Structures are given as structure tokens and as C-alpha cells.
Amino acid sequence: MTEKDFIPKTYNNFIESGSFTWSSPSNIALVKYWGKKENQISENPSISFTLNDCKTTTKLSFSKRENTDSFSFEVFLDEEKKDDFKPKIETFFKRVEVYLPFLKDYHFKIETSNTFPHSSGIASSASGMSALASCLMSLERSLSEVEITDKYFTQKASFLARLGSGSACRSLEGDLVVWGKHKEIDGSSDLFGTKYPYEVHTNFKNYQDTILLVDKGEKQVSSTVGHNLMHGHPFANERFKQAHQNISSLMKILKLGDLDAFIKIVESEALTLHAMMMTSMPYFILMKPNTLEIINKIWAYREKTDSKICFTLDAGANVHVLYPENECEQVCEFIKNELVAYCQNGHYISDRIGFGAKLL
Ligand code: PMV
């Protein structure tokens, strides 16, 4: 597939007005995307667990209009008008207009809500952009005279979501999604996310992710600024190579169910992401003291109990605690007794892996 394959032929069906509602989850990367080329193409392949409960629901209502030389839309979060969201959506519409030529023919009302609080420090861009992209694909499917297959629908929704926010392209399906060309993974592409196509051991089924909210404030470094810091970064090329190797290693681990090896890759990836930010110019420390407290507690607990618990991080201070389903009871006790104290206002979110976007 190339970009051109996502430019539609003419639409023949006519629709005056209507609406579509989709929900789409967040995702958590095991091998991280950090650093991008032009047009939101990642410098290296990444792989993530799709989440289940952290999600955005978006209703896209549309009505035909006369004036077609600009985009026309309004945005609501939890029923409240959000004009400050408009520039991001305007940029998204501009980027995808060539792939969705009907965008200026309609007025859109975008009503969105998240299952997680907006100020939780959990980025809503992955779930939000994938939900919006799915709604737009539903409209394209209705307008299109030629049949749009489910495969094309998902690929193009992922392709569009990527143009909104890179990692959003990994939220359409589950439970494991790869984005970025990797030589050992058939069908992997720089343009969109694809469901991991190989055997996965039952150890990794229904994996749990408890998100510890250490810092619920605004991100200290936006991901756009963060990705840019990889341009000219002295260790960037080695890092991009390492991501390819880590995915190759992870493929074996996923097949064999090797939880100890899984932990090593996942924790190393999280720390490498942060190391990249500490060694860029300008440099940033995105962890907080409580992030480190939690990491040390997790290591001590693992040492003491032989648990397969581990952590990963996004570009911020919150900690994703990952563990197999069969450890739920003990690990939840441990989290409540020993880790919650390090969360801002004691807040955390219990999630697990899920299967992607859904039409409601
Ligand atoms: O999708 P973006 O541009 O917000 O980048 C997200 C990058 C990380 O969350 C730090 C890593 C990843 O692969 O999701």
C-alpha cells in the first residue's frame, strides 16, 4: 500500500445529514516510537498493547452545506464547547483532506468524552484521533459507491489517525499492534498500524495494565517537541536500530511466553525513552521522584515474590504497571498497599488489554 491507495475515487452516493459514533481506546507501547520523519512517519517500528477501558467515545454529526471553501466544525468535550481543541482538528483536517475530499462539503459537530479524566496526564490523542478517524471512515463508507472492505476501512482509519497523532494508528485493533516497517513482520507498514500477525503465548492474553497517576498536570514536553529532539540527537541512530532488534527479540518472547525476557525488553524500552530525553539538547527529566519510588518498589517486590510484574512509561511521570492476569489478586493488593501512596491524590486506573475501536 502507498499513500495514493488512500485517495478515493469520486463518491456517488449522496447523504444530506446523519451521525456516527465510535469508541476507541488508548494504547501502551512496549517498544516505543520516539522520533519521526516528515508526514508523521516514525523513525523506527513500535509495538503496543491496545487498552480496554481507557477510551474516547466520539459522535460525529454531519450536515451538507453550501459554502465549501473552508472547514466548518464545532467541538464539544463532555457536552461543553471546546474552541481550544479546534486548531488541532483544523490541522488534522488539512492533513487528511486529500484522502477525504468530502470534508469541506459538510458541517461537523464533534462530541467527545473520555473514560479517564482529561487532566489525568493520560494523553487522549491516541484514543481521540482514532475515534474521529473511524467516524470519518464510516461517512466515507456511506458515500462510496464501491464497496469498502473491513480491511481497507481499518487500514485507512489507522492511516488517518496516524496523521492526527502518530501513536493513534495503533489503537484501531488489538490486542497487539505493530506500526512501522519491520523486516520480519509481514504486512507491517510505516503508513498504518497492523494487528500483530503471529502466534502469541497464553501468558500474554488479557495482560493487565494499572496506570499510576503520579503527575496529572500538563505534559512538561509536548510529544511534538519531544520527537523533534531526536533530530540530530547523538544517540538517535543507535536507538532506532535497537528498536528493530527489540521487536525481533520480542517476537520470540511473545511466542514462547518468556515473561522474564519480556520484562527486560519492556523496562529497558521505557528507560531508554527517558534516557533519550535526558541526553537531548535541550534535556529534560520527565520522571518525578515518585516515579522512581514506584520503580524501586516494583523491583523489590519482584525480587521478594518472583512476581512477573513490570513497568513501562510514556513521555511523562505516570507509571504503567504491567502483569499477567493470573497475578491480579496479589499485584492489586501490592499496588493498593505500597504504590498508591505515590500517586497524586491516590489516583490510579485499572485497565487491561483490549481489541480496538468499536462502532456504537
Ligand atoms: O503519538 P505521539 O506523537 O503522542 O507520541 C507518543 C510517543 C510515546 O507515547 C512516548 C511512545 C509510543 O510509542 O506511544
Tab-separated table of C-alpha atoms and ligand atoms in Angstrom:
chain	number	residue	atom	x	y	z
A	1	MET	CA	0.000	0.000	0.000
A	2	THR	CA	1.115	3.555	-0.708
A	3	GLU	CA	-0.362	6.916	0.242
A	4	LYS	CA	-2.060	7.076	-3.178
A	5	ASP	CA	-4.120	3.983	-2.368
A	6	PHE	CA	-5.922	6.048	0.257
A	7	ILE	CA	-7.081	8.724	-2.176
A	8	PRO	CA	-10.668	7.792	-3.054
A	9	LYS	CA	-12.240	7.806	-6.493
A	10	THR	CA	-15.308	10.013	-6.820
A	11	TYR	CA	-18.187	9.479	-4.427
A	12	ASN	CA	-21.540	8.707	-5.975
A	13	ASN	CA	-23.846	8.373	-3.045
A	14	PHE	CA	-25.472	11.471	-1.646
A	15	ILE	CA	-26.134	11.936	2.047
A	16	GLU	CA	-27.740	15.087	3.414
A	17	SER	CA	-27.070	14.531	7.111
A	18	GLY	CA	-26.551	11.897	9.781
A	19	SER	CA	-24.187	10.796	12.520
A	20	PHE	CA	-21.794	8.009	13.505
A	21	THR	CA	-20.467	7.172	16.952
A	22	TRP	CA	-17.277	5.226	17.642
A	23	SER	CA	-15.346	4.412	20.767
A	24	SER	CA	-11.610	3.872	20.565
A	25	PRO	CA	-9.048	3.030	23.237
A	26	SER	CA	-5.655	4.300	24.228
A	27	ASN	CA	-2.614	2.033	23.798
A	28	ILE	CA	0.640	1.464	25.620
A	29	ALA	CA	3.840	0.895	23.658
A	30	LEU	CA	6.166	-1.980	24.609
A	31	VAL	CA	8.764	-0.918	22.037
A	32	LYS	CA	8.464	2.851	21.769
A	33	TYR	CA	8.028	5.276	18.915
A	34	TRP	CA	10.186	8.320	19.597
A	35	GLY	CA	11.435	10.356	16.662
A	36	LYS	CA	9.639	10.975	13.396
A	37	LYS	CA	10.262	11.907	9.785
A	38	GLU	CA	8.050	14.132	7.666
A	39	ASN	CA	4.311	13.377	7.469
A	40	GLN	CA	4.161	11.621	10.797
A	41	ILE	CA	6.280	8.657	9.698
A	42	SER	CA	8.052	7.012	12.599
A	43	GLU	CA	11.837	6.663	12.537
A	44	ASN	CA	11.501	3.131	13.924
A	45	PRO	CA	8.872	0.406	14.252
A	46	SER	CA	6.933	0.183	17.517
A	47	ILE	CA	4.577	-2.350	19.068
A	48	SER	CA	1.862	-1.802	21.659
A	49	PHE	CA	-0.823	-3.400	23.742
A	50	THR	CA	-4.206	-1.896	22.978
A	51	LEU	CA	-6.006	-0.896	26.172
A	52	ASN	CA	-9.586	-1.726	27.018
A	53	ASP	CA	-11.098	0.774	29.437
A	54	CYS	CA	-9.168	3.988	28.779
A	55	LYS	CA	-11.082	5.170	25.757
A	56	THR	CA	-12.726	8.052	23.925
A	57	THR	CA	-16.249	7.995	22.559
A	58	THR	CA	-16.864	10.358	19.668
A	59	LYS	CA	-20.122	11.177	17.921
A	60	LEU	CA	-19.655	12.839	14.563
A	61	SER	CA	-22.802	14.541	13.259
A	62	PHE	CA	-22.703	15.946	9.759
A	63	SER	CA	-24.951	18.099	7.585
A	64	LYS	CA	-24.477	19.161	3.984
A	65	ARG	CA	-23.708	22.833	3.430
A	66	GLU	CA	-23.259	25.314	0.573
A	67	ASN	CA	-20.085	27.206	1.372
A	68	THR	CA	-17.254	24.838	0.610
A	69	ASP	CA	-14.039	26.855	0.732
A	70	SER	CA	-13.223	26.220	4.383
A	71	PHE	CA	-13.745	23.570	7.044
A	72	SER	CA	-16.770	24.026	9.236
A	73	PHE	CA	-16.953	22.229	12.571
A	74	GLU	CA	-17.538	22.618	16.274
A	75	VAL	CA	-16.115	20.500	19.090
A	76	PHE	CA	-17.600	19.514	22.452
A	77	LEU	CA	-15.949	17.676	25.338
A	78	ASP	CA	-18.457	16.280	27.837
A	79	GLU	CA	-21.145	18.487	26.287
A	80	GLU	CA	-19.091	21.636	26.757
A	81	LYS	CA	-17.974	23.612	23.705
A	82	LYS	CA	-14.197	23.430	23.345
A	83	ASP	CA	-12.880	26.052	20.961
A	84	ASP	CA	-9.332	25.421	22.202
A	85	PHE	CA	-9.485	21.922	20.570
A	86	LYS	CA	-10.224	23.451	17.171
A	87	PRO	CA	-6.691	24.285	15.958
A	88	LYS	CA	-5.567	20.651	16.402
A	89	ILE	CA	-8.590	19.375	14.469
A	90	GLU	CA	-8.185	22.061	11.794
A	91	THR	CA	-4.554	20.883	11.309
A	92	PHE	CA	-5.759	17.279	11.162
A	93	PHE	CA	-8.459	18.141	8.570
A	94	LYS	CA	-5.881	19.962	6.422
A	95	ARG	CA	-3.565	16.951	6.514
A	96	VAL	CA	-6.239	14.421	5.612
A	97	GLU	CA	-8.317	16.489	3.175
A	98	VAL	CA	-6.700	14.928	0.118
A	99	TYR	CA	-7.721	11.479	1.437
A	100	LEU	CA	-11.237	12.587	2.470
A	101	PRO	CA	-12.298	15.046	-0.240
A	102	PHE	CA	-15.805	15.417	1.248
A	103	LEU	CA	-14.548	17.274	4.330
A	104	LYS	CA	-15.499	20.751	3.096
A	105	ASP	CA	-18.945	19.626	1.907
A	106	TYR	CA	-20.268	19.187	5.423
A	107	HIS	CA	-20.633	20.989	8.686
A	108	PHE	CA	-19.486	18.666	11.518
A	109	LYS	CA	-20.399	18.539	15.146
A	110	ILE	CA	-17.812	16.510	17.061
A	111	GLU	CA	-18.979	15.423	20.523
A	112	THR	CA	-16.399	13.594	22.514
A	113	SER	CA	-15.917	12.188	26.006
A	114	ASN	CA	-13.156	10.181	27.679
A	115	THR	CA	-13.496	7.437	30.284
A	116	PHE	CA	-10.433	8.887	32.006
A	117	PRO	CA	-10.313	12.439	33.387
A	118	HIS	CA	-8.993	15.000	30.901
A	119	SER	CA	-6.448	16.196	33.446
A	120	SER	CA	-5.145	12.728	34.343
A	121	GLY	CA	-1.888	13.109	32.472
A	122	ILE	CA	-3.099	10.333	30.143
A	123	ALA	CA	-2.924	11.603	26.595
A	124	SER	CA	-6.296	11.455	24.869
A	125	SER	CA	-4.738	11.996	21.442
A	126	ALA	CA	-4.418	8.271	20.573
A	127	SER	CA	-7.979	7.372	21.561
A	128	GLY	CA	-9.415	10.687	20.354
A	129	MET	CA	-7.796	10.700	16.925
A	130	SER	CA	-8.556	7.026	16.267
A	131	ALA	CA	-12.218	7.518	17.261
A	132	LEU	CA	-12.553	10.569	14.988
A	133	ALA	CA	-10.788	8.798	12.101
A	134	SER	CA	-13.190	5.851	12.479
A	135	CYS	CA	-16.229	8.178	12.345
A	136	LEU	CA	-14.872	9.807	9.178
A	137	MET	CA	-14.331	6.381	7.622
A	138	SER	CA	-17.941	5.445	8.375
A	139	LEU	CA	-19.034	8.533	6.455
A	140	GLU	CA	-16.693	7.687	3.582
A	141	ARG	CA	-18.112	4.165	3.501
A	142	SER	CA	-21.652	5.585	3.181
A	143	LEU	CA	-20.662	7.993	0.422
A	144	SER	CA	-18.673	5.490	-1.568
A	145	GLU	CA	-20.347	3.554	-4.328
A	146	VAL	CA	-17.632	0.912	-4.447
A	147	GLU	CA	-17.539	-1.451	-1.511
A	148	ILE	CA	-15.064	-0.581	1.245
A	149	THR	CA	-13.810	-3.828	2.777
A	150	ASP	CA	-13.317	-4.104	6.535
A	151	LYS	CA	-9.581	-4.487	5.966
A	152	TYR	CA	-9.350	-1.288	3.924
A	153	PHE	CA	-11.607	0.501	6.417
A	154	THR	CA	-9.322	-0.336	9.355
A	155	GLN	CA	-6.117	0.368	7.436
A	156	LYS	CA	-7.331	3.738	6.251
A	157	ALA	CA	-8.752	4.654	9.678
A	158	SER	CA	-5.315	3.851	11.121
A	159	PHE	CA	-3.593	5.779	8.316
A	160	LEU	CA	-5.762	8.845	9.024
A	161	ALA	CA	-5.351	8.531	12.805
A	162	ARG	CA	-1.566	8.495	12.296
A	163	LEU	CA	-1.787	11.846	10.552
A	164	GLY	CA	-3.583	13.171	13.646
A	165	SER	CA	-1.211	11.728	16.226
A	166	GLY	CA	1.398	9.066	15.386
A	167	SER	CA	0.677	6.507	18.090
A	168	ALA	CA	-3.093	6.807	17.447
A	169	CYS	CA	-2.620	4.487	14.462
A	170	ARG	CA	-2.037	1.638	16.941
A	171	SER	CA	-5.485	1.995	18.586
A	172	LEU	CA	-7.808	0.649	15.880
A	173	GLU	CA	-7.258	-3.039	16.574
A	174	GLY	CA	-5.893	-5.259	19.322
A	175	ASP	CA	-4.576	-6.866	21.284
A	176	LEU	CA	-1.056	-6.224	19.924
A	177	VAL	CA	-0.405	-3.748	17.123
A	178	VAL	CA	2.754	-3.014	15.143
A	179	TRP	CA	3.398	0.288	13.414
A	180	GLY	CA	6.403	0.798	11.164
A	181	LYS	CA	8.041	-1.492	8.654
A	182	HIS	CA	9.882	-4.389	10.303
A	183	LYS	CA	11.601	-6.900	8.059
A	184	GLU	CA	10.358	-9.939	9.963
A	185	ILE	CA	6.718	-8.852	10.245
A	186	ASP	CA	4.610	-9.473	7.150
A	187	GLY	CA	2.257	-6.636	6.314
A	188	SER	CA	3.925	-4.160	8.684
A	189	SER	CA	3.892	-0.640	7.278
A	190	ASP	CA	5.155	2.839	8.030
A	191	LEU	CA	1.770	4.190	6.956
A	192	PHE	CA	-0.575	2.450	9.401
A	193	GLY	CA	-0.739	0.058	12.315
A	194	THR	CA	-1.389	-3.655	11.769
A	195	LYS	CA	-2.537	-6.342	14.146
A	196	TYR	CA	0.458	-8.435	15.204
A	197	PRO	CA	0.065	-11.400	12.852
A	198	TYR	CA	1.886	-14.221	14.680
A	199	GLU	CA	1.273	-16.651	17.496
A	200	VAL	CA	1.122	-15.165	20.995
A	201	HIS	CA	1.507	-17.371	24.092
A	202	THR	CA	-1.421	-17.506	26.531
A	203	ASN	CA	0.810	-15.851	29.174
A	204	PHE	CA	0.197	-12.600	27.322
A	205	LYS	CA	-3.562	-12.939	26.946
A	206	ASN	CA	-5.597	-10.456	28.948
A	207	TYR	CA	-2.443	-8.801	30.294
A	208	GLN	CA	-3.208	-6.195	32.954
A	209	ASP	CA	-2.148	-2.542	32.995
A	210	THR	CA	-2.687	-0.452	36.113
A	211	ILE	CA	-1.850	3.172	35.399
A	212	LEU	CA	-0.472	5.016	38.427
A	213	LEU	CA	-1.173	8.733	38.105
A	214	VAL	CA	1.931	10.283	39.587
A	215	ASP	CA	1.531	13.653	37.942
A	216	LYS	CA	-1.761	14.773	36.492
A	217	GLY	CA	-0.572	18.131	35.215
A	218	GLU	CA	0.029	19.271	31.667
A	219	LYS	CA	2.838	17.446	29.896
A	220	GLN	CA	6.171	19.182	30.529
A	221	VAL	CA	7.292	18.441	26.964
A	222	SER	CA	4.706	18.038	24.199
A	223	SER	CA	5.238	14.977	22.042
A	224	THR	CA	5.853	17.197	19.001
A	225	VAL	CA	8.735	18.896	20.806
A	226	GLY	CA	9.931	15.517	22.121
A	227	HIS	CA	10.015	13.828	18.710
A	228	ASN	CA	11.903	16.817	17.301
A	229	LEU	CA	14.596	16.402	19.932
A	230	MET	CA	15.601	13.198	18.142
A	231	HIS	CA	16.747	15.194	15.103
A	232	GLY	CA	20.485	15.487	15.432
A	233	HIS	CA	20.449	13.580	18.732
A	234	PRO	CA	23.891	11.962	19.184
A	235	PHE	CA	22.424	8.532	20.007
A	236	ALA	CA	19.417	8.580	17.672
A	237	ASN	CA	20.643	6.145	15.030
A	238	GLU	CA	21.682	3.532	17.558
A	239	ARG	CA	18.326	3.924	19.274
A	240	PHE	CA	16.414	3.381	16.010
A	241	LYS	CA	18.459	0.229	15.312
A	242	GLN	CA	17.833	-1.016	18.838
A	243	ALA	CA	14.049	-0.713	18.357
A	244	HIS	CA	14.241	-3.057	15.345
A	245	GLN	CA	16.289	-5.554	17.373
A	246	ASN	CA	13.973	-5.307	20.366
A	247	ILE	CA	10.986	-6.109	18.187
A	248	SER	CA	12.812	-9.151	16.767
A	249	SER	CA	13.552	-10.334	20.325
A	250	LEU	CA	10.009	-9.634	21.435
A	251	MET	CA	8.611	-11.788	18.618
A	252	LYS	CA	10.352	-14.847	20.086
A	253	ILE	CA	9.335	-13.873	23.616
A	254	LEU	CA	5.681	-13.491	22.616
A	255	LYS	CA	5.711	-16.916	21.010
A	256	LEU	CA	7.443	-18.711	23.888
A	257	GLY	CA	5.669	-16.849	26.689
A	258	ASP	CA	9.009	-15.900	28.270
A	259	LEU	CA	7.890	-13.405	30.924
A	260	ASP	CA	11.384	-12.729	32.322
A	261	ALA	CA	12.711	-11.777	28.905
A	262	PHE	CA	9.565	-9.694	28.301
A	263	ILE	CA	10.244	-7.683	31.464
A	264	LYS	CA	13.816	-6.926	30.362
A	265	ILE	CA	12.776	-5.560	26.972
A	266	VAL	CA	9.799	-3.585	28.256
A	267	GLU	CA	11.576	-1.893	31.166
A	268	SER	CA	14.669	-1.202	29.083
A	269	GLU	CA	12.500	0.418	26.391
A	270	ALA	CA	10.830	2.688	28.973
A	271	LEU	CA	14.144	3.764	30.458
A	272	THR	CA	15.687	4.238	27.013
A	273	LEU	CA	12.838	6.580	26.036
A	274	HIS	CA	13.580	8.668	29.124
A	275	ALA	CA	17.332	8.414	28.572
A	276	MET	CA	16.838	9.875	25.094
A	277	MET	CA	15.141	12.879	26.657
A	278	MET	CA	17.800	13.269	29.316
A	279	THR	CA	20.534	13.258	26.665
A	280	SER	CA	18.939	15.570	24.108
A	281	MET	CA	19.634	19.299	23.795
A	282	PRO	CA	17.759	20.845	25.492
A	283	TYR	CA	17.478	17.991	28.029
A	284	PHE	CA	14.520	17.017	30.195
A	285	ILE	CA	13.804	14.803	33.154
A	286	LEU	CA	10.200	13.717	32.806
A	287	MET	CA	10.142	11.353	35.774
A	288	LYS	CA	9.193	12.659	39.209
A	289	PRO	CA	10.686	11.429	42.497
A	290	ASN	CA	7.567	9.265	42.961
A	291	THR	CA	8.113	7.644	39.559
A	292	LEU	CA	11.468	6.373	40.837
A	293	GLU	CA	9.994	5.342	44.189
A	294	ILE	CA	7.449	3.201	42.349
A	295	ILE	CA	10.068	1.636	40.067
A	296	ASN	CA	12.219	0.703	43.077
A	297	LYS	CA	9.216	-0.758	44.903
A	298	ILE	CA	8.324	-2.850	41.851
A	299	TRP	CA	11.885	-4.175	41.633
A	300	ALA	CA	11.955	-5.020	45.335
A	301	TYR	CA	8.571	-6.772	45.125
A	302	ARG	CA	9.742	-8.808	42.138
A	303	GLU	CA	12.900	-9.803	43.971
A	304	LYS	CA	10.932	-10.884	47.030
A	305	THR	CA	7.998	-12.684	45.391
A	306	ASP	CA	9.122	-13.946	41.993
A	307	SER	CA	6.242	-11.979	40.501
A	308	LYS	CA	6.326	-11.131	36.766
A	309	ILE	CA	5.171	-7.560	37.379
A	310	CYS	CA	6.994	-4.841	35.420
A	311	PHE	CA	6.630	-1.187	34.487
A	312	THR	CA	6.624	0.957	31.421
A	313	LEU	CA	6.456	4.725	30.959
A	314	ASP	CA	5.199	7.183	28.387
A	315	ALA	CA	6.792	10.563	27.899
A	316	GLY	CA	5.780	11.645	31.390
A	317	ALA	CA	5.851	10.732	35.075
A	318	ASN	CA	2.940	8.261	35.233
A	319	VAL	CA	3.761	4.568	35.559
A	320	HIS	CA	2.037	1.745	33.693
A	321	VAL	CA	2.258	-1.398	35.823
A	322	LEU	CA	2.018	-4.486	33.595
A	323	TYR	CA	1.350	-8.019	34.892
A	324	PRO	CA	-0.170	-11.321	33.817
A	325	GLU	CA	-3.830	-11.965	34.556
A	326	ASN	CA	-3.098	-14.834	36.966
A	327	GLU	CA	-1.312	-12.394	39.317
A	328	CYS	CA	-4.229	-9.970	39.524
A	329	GLU	CA	-5.141	-10.564	43.132
A	330	GLN	CA	-1.656	-10.361	44.676
A	331	VAL	CA	-0.467	-7.485	42.482
A	332	CYS	CA	-3.627	-5.431	43.148
A	333	GLU	CA	-3.021	-5.863	46.884
A	334	PHE	CA	0.600	-4.775	46.434
A	335	ILE	CA	-0.471	-1.737	44.402
A	336	LYS	CA	-3.049	-0.696	46.981
A	337	ASN	CA	-0.766	-1.272	49.945
A	338	GLU	CA	2.514	0.049	48.587
A	339	LEU	CA	2.195	2.062	45.382
A	340	VAL	CA	-0.978	4.124	45.653
A	341	ALA	CA	0.706	6.319	48.251
A	342	TYR	CA	2.941	7.682	45.459
A	343	CYS	CA	0.011	8.621	43.197
A	344	GLN	CA	-1.329	12.154	43.070
A	345	ASN	CA	-4.398	12.168	45.336
A	346	GLY	CA	-4.140	8.358	45.411
A	347	HIS	CA	-5.488	8.137	41.854
A	348	TYR	CA	-4.874	5.198	39.562
A	349	ILE	CA	-6.720	3.442	36.716
A	350	SER	CA	-7.075	-0.339	36.392
A	351	ASP	CA	-7.004	-1.399	32.783
A	352	ARG	CA	-6.117	-4.444	30.691
A	353	ILE	CA	-5.507	-5.183	27.062
A	354	GLY	CA	-8.368	-4.835	24.621
A	355	PHE	CA	-9.321	-5.094	20.985
A	356	GLY	CA	-9.600	-1.659	19.458
A	357	ALA	CA	-12.184	0.694	18.028
A	358	LYS	CA	-15.913	-0.125	18.018
A	359	LEU	CA	-18.873	1.305	16.138
A	360	LEU	CA	-21.627	2.086	18.629
B	1	PMV	O1	1.690	9.787	19.258
B	1	PMV	P1	2.584	10.792	19.917
B	1	PMV	O2	3.161	11.755	18.925
B	1	PMV	O3	1.911	11.486	21.069
B	1	PMV	O4	3.857	10.036	20.518
B	1	PMV	C1	3.765	9.145	21.562
B	1	PMV	C2	5.076	8.566	21.914
B	1	PMV	C3	5.145	7.669	23.126
B	1	PMV	O5	3.884	7.559	23.761
B	1	PMV	C4	6.124	8.252	24.137
B	1	PMV	C5	5.648	6.286	22.736
B	1	PMV	C6	4.697	5.437	21.943
B	1	PMV	O6	5.175	4.674	21.103
B	1	PMV	O7	3.470	5.505	22.197
